[in-house]
Amino acid sequence: MIVDAAAFPPHFKFGVATSAYQIEGAIDADGRGRSIWDTFCETPGAVERGESAAVACDHYHRMPEDVALLRDMGVSSYRFSIGWPRIQPTGKGPANAKGMAFYDRLVDELLRVGIRPFPTLYHWDLPQALEDAGGWPARDTATRFADYAALMATALGDRVQDWALFNESFIFTSRGYLLGRYAPGKRDLGDFLRAVHTVSLAHGDGFHAIKAVRPQARVGSVFALAPCEPAVDTPADREAAVYADALFNRLFLDPLFHGTHPAEFLESVPENVLGQEPGDERRMRVPLDFIGVNCYYRLVVSAGGERPNLPFFLFSIRNDARTTGGHGDFSGRRATDPHENPYGNPYGTGLRIENAFGRDHGARTEMGWEIWPNALRDALLLLTERYGPIPIEVCESGCAFADVPDADGVVRDTARITYHQDHLAAVADAIAGGADVKSYHAWSLFDNFEWASGYRPRFGLVHVDYATQRRTLKSSGAWYRTLCQAARQRQA
C-alpha cells in the first residue's frame, strides 16, 4: 500500500532507531566498563559464529559522519540508547567524564541539524559489576538505575526533552534470566520472576528520578507488544490467548498504570515469589508521559491441556514446520536454529503457542517472522483502549532480509520498502481509529550486531560493510529519505 507524509498529522515525526551496544563498538575506549553482553559474547556458543560487538558499526568513532547521514536522510527524530557502562563503569558512582562527553556531543550534533534526540536509558547492556552483585533479580538494581537516570537527566536534560526508560523489558528479562538465550545467560525461574518485579520498580524509580531533576521532561518506556489471538475460536483457545496477552503484553504495563501485575499472572505467581514488599504498588505506579511500542508480529495461541495448580508453568511452543520442523522444547536449552521462536517458554499454564510468529497468511522475514502489518495497528488500538488516550511513539518497526549488494554496489531491498509502506499504513489506520501516535522509527538505521544472532540478520536502511565500515544507503533508505524530506517540507 502506498502512503505518503500527507497521510499523517502535520507534526508527526519520521525517524530511525539504533541501540548503543549494537552499533557503538569501542568497548574498551575512554573508561567504559564491562557489560553483561561483553561477558556473554565471550561464552562459547552464546552468539552465532562466536561474533561480538567489539567493533560493530564503530559508531563511537564515526558519530559525526553518522549524524551527517541522518541529516541527509531528513529524519526528524533519532532514537538511540545510552550505554550504561560508558556512564558508570561499575554501575554506580559519578559519571565517567569521557563517556558522558560522547553523548553530550551526539545530542549537540543532532540538535544542530534539527533532529530530535530521543534516548533510551537501558537497551540491555547492564554493567557487569551490577550483575555480579545480583543483576535485575536484586531489588537494589532499581535504585542503581534511578541514580543513573538522574545523572543523565542532569547532564543532558537541558537539551533532551523525551526520555525512554527501558527497551522491551519482557524480552531482556525472559531471555536473559529464564531462557539463557541473551545476556547474562541464566536459566532460573526465580531469577526471572524477581527480575520482572525489580524492573517494574526501576520504572517507577527512574521516572521520579528524571522528574526530580527535569520536571518538564517527557518520560516513558518502550514495550514489545504482540496482539494475541486464539488459534481456533473455542473457549479454551480464547482463554489461552487472554493469558498469553497478560504475560507478553501487560506484564510490565499494568504495574505502571495500575500498581499491580496482571491478575492472570498473579493467579499462579504469588507476590512473595516476586519479592514484592509493602509499598511497592505505589512505587511501581507512575503517570507515564508516553508509551513506546515495538511490534514485529502477532501471536497465535492455543490451549494445551488443563491448567495445573503450580506456582508457575510453561508453554510448549510449536513453530511453523517450514522453519523448525514442528514442536520446539525451549525449557532448558539455548536455541541453535535462528528461526526458532525467540521468546520461548517463560509463561504458560500448560498452554501451547501454535505458529508463534503468526499464521501462514503473510510472507516471512529472514528471522522467520510472519509479516502482518495489522498486528501493529491492533497493538496501537489496544493500548489506547486499555490505558486511555496516552501519546504513543512507534520506537521500532523493521525487518531482516539477506541483503546483498548488486554488481553495481546497490542494495535493491524492495521487500523492505513494502514492509515499511504497509506498516506506516497500519499506523495511519490506528490514528484514524483514535490512537494518539506521534512518531514512527524504522529499525534500524544500520545493519548491526543483532544480539545472539551476530551479524547475520540485516535490518538496516543503510548497508554496512563490516570489514571496511563503509555505509551505503539501500534502496529502502533512499525511499525513506524521500518520505522524511516530504514530511519536513510540510512542517516548514
XYZ file of C-alpha atoms in Angstrom:
492
model
C 0.000 0.000 0.000
C 1.372 3.421 -0.941
C 1.407 6.032 1.842
C 2.988 9.454 1.974
C 3.669 12.128 4.550
C 0.288 13.755 3.918
C -1.423 10.706 5.470
C -0.112 11.714 8.923
C -0.642 14.659 11.271
C 1.465 17.723 10.382
C 3.935 17.306 13.236
C 4.291 13.524 13.028
C 7.949 12.507 13.339
C 9.613 10.078 10.955
C 12.768 8.680 12.483
C 15.171 5.793 12.767
C 16.379 3.776 15.748
C 19.589 2.138 16.969
C 20.975 0.892 20.276
C 24.345 1.577 21.840
C 25.653 -1.968 22.134
C 24.588 -2.887 18.612
C 26.421 -0.053 16.832
C 28.992 1.714 19.010
C 31.859 -0.750 19.268
C 34.827 0.694 21.197
C 34.040 -1.488 24.187
C 37.401 -0.674 25.843
C 37.520 3.033 24.986
C 37.663 6.001 27.340
C 36.983 4.266 30.608
C 33.926 2.264 29.583
C 33.201 -0.607 31.965
C 32.314 -4.151 31.039
C 28.718 -5.024 30.314
C 26.877 -8.309 30.599
C 26.954 -8.543 26.827
C 30.749 -8.335 26.731
C 30.810 -11.333 29.043
C 28.066 -13.170 27.174
C 29.835 -12.770 23.833
C 32.890 -14.494 25.320
C 30.792 -17.537 26.249
C 31.329 -20.360 23.720
C 28.178 -20.958 21.677
C 26.316 -17.923 23.003
C 26.478 -15.889 19.779
C 26.385 -17.201 16.232
C 29.858 -17.773 14.793
C 31.388 -16.511 18.037
C 30.875 -12.904 16.960
C 30.978 -9.907 19.280
C 30.180 -6.211 19.276
C 33.758 -5.146 19.975
C 33.719 -3.106 16.742
C 30.101 -3.362 15.487
C 29.478 -0.266 13.307
C 32.256 1.723 15.051
C 29.715 4.458 15.719
C 31.680 5.655 18.751
C 34.452 6.857 16.436
C 32.255 7.716 13.438
C 29.444 9.561 15.162
C 29.787 12.894 13.288
C 29.579 11.233 9.879
C 26.661 9.123 11.057
C 24.773 12.224 12.189
C 25.520 13.767 8.787
C 23.908 10.684 7.239
C 20.841 11.197 9.438
C 20.701 14.832 8.318
C 20.904 13.853 4.666
C 18.101 11.310 5.162
C 15.875 14.064 6.524
C 14.745 12.209 9.649
C 13.194 14.363 12.347
C 13.802 12.001 15.283
C 16.690 9.723 16.227
C 16.034 7.072 18.844
C 19.338 5.862 20.271
C 20.337 4.318 23.570
C 22.916 5.270 26.145
C 25.432 2.645 27.186
C 25.176 2.483 30.969
C 28.751 1.083 31.295
C 30.082 4.165 29.477
C 28.497 6.422 32.076
C 29.049 4.361 35.223
C 31.659 1.672 34.548
C 30.663 -0.229 37.699
C 27.002 0.768 37.702
C 27.327 3.313 40.485
C 29.200 6.447 41.438
C 29.911 9.646 39.483
C 29.710 9.817 35.708
C 32.701 8.836 33.615
C 33.523 12.190 32.027
C 34.707 10.840 28.675
C 31.716 8.558 28.288
C 29.315 11.367 29.120
C 31.119 13.654 26.694
C 30.348 11.306 23.825
C 26.593 11.539 24.374
C 26.863 15.260 25.027
C 28.440 15.698 21.588
C 25.875 13.391 19.993
C 22.965 15.422 21.382
C 24.554 18.681 20.251
C 25.192 17.317 16.762
C 21.596 16.135 16.430
C 20.172 19.447 17.560
C 22.495 21.328 15.256
C 20.966 19.583 12.237
C 17.378 19.801 13.524
C 16.848 16.213 14.704
C 15.121 15.342 17.982
C 17.426 13.371 20.309
C 15.305 10.553 21.760
C 17.445 8.435 24.113
C 16.627 5.141 25.791
C 18.404 4.692 29.097
C 18.515 0.894 29.129
C 18.763 -1.197 25.988
C 20.061 -4.384 27.610
C 23.707 -3.558 28.436
C 23.793 -3.810 32.232
C 27.199 -3.082 33.803
C 28.769 -6.442 34.623
C 29.571 -5.252 38.150
C 25.839 -4.882 38.843
C 25.168 -8.364 37.502
C 27.878 -9.679 39.800
C 26.005 -8.003 42.667
C 22.744 -9.747 41.746
C 21.631 -8.136 38.483
C 17.987 -7.384 37.792
C 16.723 -10.005 40.260
C 18.241 -7.846 43.040
C 15.995 -5.018 44.250
C 18.989 -2.710 44.711
C 19.463 -2.602 40.944
C 16.314 -0.468 40.716
C 17.963 2.099 42.965
C 21.151 1.995 40.925
C 19.105 2.581 37.776
C 17.441 5.633 39.307
C 20.841 7.103 40.188
C 21.987 6.560 36.595
C 18.792 8.144 35.234
C 19.344 11.209 37.408
C 22.916 11.554 36.141
C 21.748 11.509 32.531
C 18.875 13.933 33.110
C 21.210 16.327 34.905
C 23.779 16.235 32.112
C 21.547 16.224 29.039
C 18.103 17.278 30.240
C 18.659 20.910 29.317
C 18.523 19.770 25.677
C 16.791 16.373 25.731
C 13.046 16.575 26.345
C 11.922 12.994 25.669
C 13.341 10.016 27.586
C 12.585 6.296 27.322
C 13.441 4.332 30.450
C 13.706 0.764 29.131
C 13.573 -1.171 25.899
C 11.435 -4.328 25.829
C 11.545 -5.363 29.481
C 9.816 -8.678 28.866
C 12.383 -9.682 26.270
C 15.557 -8.988 28.225
C 14.204 -10.460 31.475
C 12.801 -13.670 29.957
C 15.632 -14.311 27.556
C 18.332 -13.228 29.977
C 17.206 -14.842 33.233
C 14.868 -17.684 32.299
C 15.888 -18.980 28.888
C 19.600 -18.175 28.919
C 19.450 -17.036 25.316
C 20.561 -13.442 25.967
C 22.939 -11.913 28.478
C 23.511 -12.724 31.280
C 22.632 -16.215 30.025
C 20.867 -17.531 33.118
C 18.121 -20.154 33.267
C 16.460 -19.718 36.625
C 12.743 -19.283 37.175
C 13.192 -17.459 40.451
C 15.659 -15.022 38.914
C 13.220 -14.269 36.128
C 10.311 -13.626 38.467
C 12.336 -11.345 40.733
C 13.745 -9.515 37.693
C 10.213 -8.826 36.466
C 9.397 -7.095 39.726
C 12.694 -5.218 40.055
C 12.373 -3.793 36.549
C 8.858 -2.619 37.380
C 10.251 -0.884 40.471
C 13.042 0.609 38.366
C 10.471 2.120 36.015
C 8.916 3.985 38.906
C 12.231 4.963 40.484
C 13.717 6.101 37.170
C 10.633 8.113 36.266
C 10.715 10.032 39.530
C 14.499 10.495 39.363
C 14.245 12.235 35.992
C 11.253 14.334 37.020
C 13.065 15.465 40.191
C 15.861 16.886 38.033
C 13.830 17.960 34.996
C 10.147 18.364 35.911
C 9.178 19.287 32.349
C 10.773 16.212 30.769
C 8.552 13.723 28.971
C 9.308 10.264 30.359
C 8.025 6.955 29.013
C 9.231 3.454 28.255
C 9.303 1.084 25.283
C 7.463 -2.244 25.238
C 7.497 -5.218 22.888
C 3.874 -5.890 22.026
C 2.244 -8.646 20.016
C -1.543 -8.951 19.682
C -2.606 -12.430 20.796
C -5.385 -14.286 19.035
C -6.810 -17.780 19.538
C -5.698 -20.415 17.091
C -9.301 -21.627 16.856
C -12.431 -19.834 18.064
C -13.055 -22.103 21.049
C -13.414 -21.203 24.745
C -10.137 -22.936 25.580
C -8.162 -21.116 22.910
C -9.761 -17.793 23.770
C -8.731 -18.260 27.397
C -5.238 -19.211 26.272
C -4.951 -16.051 24.202
C -6.075 -13.892 27.138
C -3.417 -15.461 29.336
C -0.686 -15.041 26.727
C -1.672 -11.405 26.313
C -1.350 -10.842 30.057
C 2.157 -12.247 30.074
C 3.554 -10.873 26.840
C 1.806 -7.502 26.636
C 0.629 -6.465 30.093
C 3.237 -7.867 32.467
C 5.159 -4.590 32.576
C 2.442 -2.141 31.583
C -0.133 -2.993 34.243
C 2.222 -2.270 37.168
C 2.928 1.201 35.782
C -0.709 2.090 35.205
C -2.401 0.112 37.973
C 0.305 -0.622 40.534
C -0.050 -4.395 40.219
C 0.938 -7.220 37.942
C -1.805 -8.727 35.741
C -4.403 -10.744 37.643
C -3.913 -13.732 35.324
C -0.224 -13.757 36.237
C -0.827 -13.452 39.978
C -3.238 -16.400 39.917
C -0.173 -18.603 39.580
C 2.701 -16.463 40.841
C 2.256 -15.277 44.435
C 3.546 -11.774 45.088
C 6.067 -13.044 47.643
C 7.719 -15.125 44.911
C 8.286 -11.882 43.016
C 9.941 -10.333 46.047
C 7.145 -7.801 46.435
C 7.150 -5.738 49.610
C 4.616 -3.358 51.200
C 4.513 -0.060 49.367
C 5.712 -1.483 46.054
C 2.307 -0.809 44.476
C 2.810 2.937 44.932
C 6.431 2.727 43.879
C 5.606 0.986 40.583
C 2.650 3.110 39.572
C 3.691 6.201 37.609
C 1.942 8.541 35.136
C 3.985 7.819 32.025
C 4.014 10.675 29.524
C 4.064 8.283 26.558
C 4.256 4.599 25.662
C 6.843 3.362 23.194
C 5.820 0.420 21.015
C 7.889 -2.177 19.181
C 5.645 -4.638 17.343
C 7.083 -7.185 14.943
C 4.355 -9.859 14.713
C 1.195 -11.337 16.226
C 0.991 -14.391 18.464
C -1.480 -17.164 17.667
C -2.299 -19.113 20.817
C -3.959 -22.430 21.566
C -4.700 -24.255 24.799
C -2.751 -27.369 25.602
C -4.369 -29.158 28.500
C -5.690 -28.284 31.913
C -4.043 -25.565 33.973
C -2.051 -27.299 36.725
C -2.004 -25.957 40.270
C 1.628 -24.813 40.182
C 3.266 -21.553 41.195
C 4.453 -21.153 37.640
C 4.254 -23.187 34.489
C 5.404 -23.400 30.931
C 4.217 -23.006 27.414
C 5.227 -25.543 24.884
C 5.912 -23.886 21.565
C 5.054 -25.019 18.083
C 6.648 -23.051 15.285
C 5.932 -23.244 11.610
C 7.092 -26.658 10.413
C 8.670 -24.935 7.403
C 11.317 -23.401 9.648
C 11.677 -25.643 12.676
C 10.157 -28.960 11.808
C 7.402 -28.927 14.387
C 7.371 -28.642 18.165
C 10.209 -26.961 19.971
C 11.086 -27.528 23.624
C 12.609 -24.321 24.943
C 12.570 -25.088 28.649
C 16.183 -25.988 29.221
C 18.442 -25.247 26.303
C 19.760 -22.443 24.204
C 18.344 -22.472 20.693
C 20.718 -23.005 17.813
C 18.215 -22.607 14.991
C 17.933 -18.880 14.212
C 14.351 -19.328 13.072
C 13.143 -20.682 16.383
C 10.691 -18.699 18.438
C 12.946 -16.351 20.426
C 10.505 -15.757 23.235
C 10.479 -19.330 24.286
C 8.836 -20.656 27.253
C 8.525 -18.276 30.143
C 4.892 -18.038 30.829
C 2.252 -20.644 30.380
C -0.374 -22.758 32.007
C 0.094 -25.888 30.031
C -0.685 -23.661 27.063
C 0.730 -24.071 23.617
C 1.508 -21.298 21.174
C 0.822 -22.514 17.678
C 2.931 -20.869 14.955
C 4.168 -18.321 17.434
C 5.050 -15.800 14.763
C 1.626 -15.916 13.184
C -0.263 -17.949 10.679
C 0.583 -18.648 7.060
C -1.150 -15.534 5.739
C 1.894 -13.315 5.387
C 5.357 -13.651 3.934
C 8.206 -14.150 6.399
C 11.392 -12.283 7.139
C 14.802 -13.873 7.456
C 14.072 -14.235 11.182
C 11.104 -16.464 10.335
C 8.596 -13.838 11.464
C 5.306 -13.507 9.628
C 4.856 -10.070 8.070
C 1.456 -8.968 9.344
C 1.067 -5.149 9.438
C -2.343 -5.374 11.116
C -0.518 -6.531 14.246
C 0.947 -3.048 14.638
C -2.415 -1.383 14.055
C -4.105 -3.672 16.573
C -1.364 -3.149 19.179
C -1.752 0.626 18.960
C -5.537 0.480 19.239
C -5.415 -1.992 22.145
C -3.062 0.296 24.067
C -5.456 3.188 23.603
C -8.416 1.083 24.679
C -6.701 -0.231 27.804
C -4.739 2.747 29.064
C -6.559 5.735 27.627
C -5.524 8.363 25.091
C -1.863 8.410 26.059
C 0.651 9.563 23.410
C 2.353 6.661 21.643
C 5.731 6.536 19.912
C 6.412 3.676 17.475
C 10.015 3.150 18.511
C 10.915 0.188 16.294
C 9.448 -1.285 13.152
C 11.549 -3.249 10.742
C 12.541 -6.486 9.065
C 15.617 -8.578 8.353
C 16.393 -9.819 4.885
C 19.534 -11.289 3.341
C 20.655 -8.041 1.739
C 23.443 -8.364 -0.805
C 24.752 -5.505 -2.946
C 24.365 -5.970 -6.694
C 27.344 -5.817 -9.015
C 26.937 -2.048 -9.137
C 27.001 -1.831 -5.334
C 23.283 -1.073 -4.911
C 21.191 -2.972 -2.346
C 17.777 -3.254 -4.002
C 15.719 -4.268 -0.976
C 12.239 -3.744 -2.377
C 10.725 -6.126 0.191
C 11.823 -3.756 2.960
C 10.190 -0.803 1.197
C 6.940 -2.756 1.008
C 7.266 -3.677 4.691
C 7.572 -0.068 5.824
C 4.872 1.153 3.445
C 2.423 -1.377 4.823
C 3.338 -0.743 8.458
C 3.066 3.009 8.019
C -0.385 2.428 6.537
C -1.232 0.411 9.658
C -0.128 3.355 11.823
C -2.282 5.708 9.768
C -5.243 3.366 10.286
C -4.623 3.341 14.038
C -4.506 7.136 14.131
C -7.807 7.235 12.248
C -9.164 4.825 14.864
C -8.257 7.130 17.730
C -4.692 6.193 18.708
C -2.540 9.244 19.503
C 0.576 8.123 17.631
C 3.327 10.724 17.435
C 6.127 9.007 15.523
C 7.430 6.053 13.539
C 11.048 4.907 13.880
C 12.405 2.441 11.343
C 14.553 -0.298 12.838
C 17.257 0.096 12.078
C 19.372 2.884 10.705
C 22.252 0.437 10.178
C 22.819 -3.227 9.713
C 24.332 -4.041 13.092
C 25.133 -6.594 15.782
C 21.842 -8.419 16.245
C 22.460 -9.855 19.701
C 22.766 -13.672 19.788
C 22.304 -13.813 16.000
C 25.505 -11.841 15.479
C 25.887 -10.002 12.195
C 23.863 -12.382 10.033
C 20.466 -10.591 10.130
C 20.436 -7.232 8.342
C 17.685 -4.870 9.460
C 19.200 -1.619 8.266
C 18.141 1.083 5.845
C 21.891 1.525 5.480
C 24.133 -1.364 4.454
C 27.329 -1.711 6.483
C 30.403 -3.456 5.097
C 31.800 -4.628 8.412
C 35.311 -5.131 7.024
C 35.628 -1.530 5.815
C 32.828 0.185 7.802
C 31.564 1.676 4.563
C 27.947 2.837 4.818
C 25.746 2.516 1.727
C 22.165 3.731 1.595
C 19.946 0.867 0.448
C 17.004 1.373 -1.880
C 14.803 1.355 1.223
C 16.919 4.124 2.733
C 16.542 6.232 -0.399
C 12.781 5.674 -0.344
C 12.596 6.598 3.354
C 14.681 9.701 2.686
C 12.086 10.880 0.172
C 9.314 10.324 2.723
C 11.201 12.120 5.512
C 12.112 15.072 3.333
C 8.484 15.450 2.223
C 7.411 15.461 5.868
C 9.938 18.174 6.694
C 8.686 20.294 3.822
C 5.130 20.059 5.185
C 6.363 21.165 8.594
C 8.480 24.068 7.329
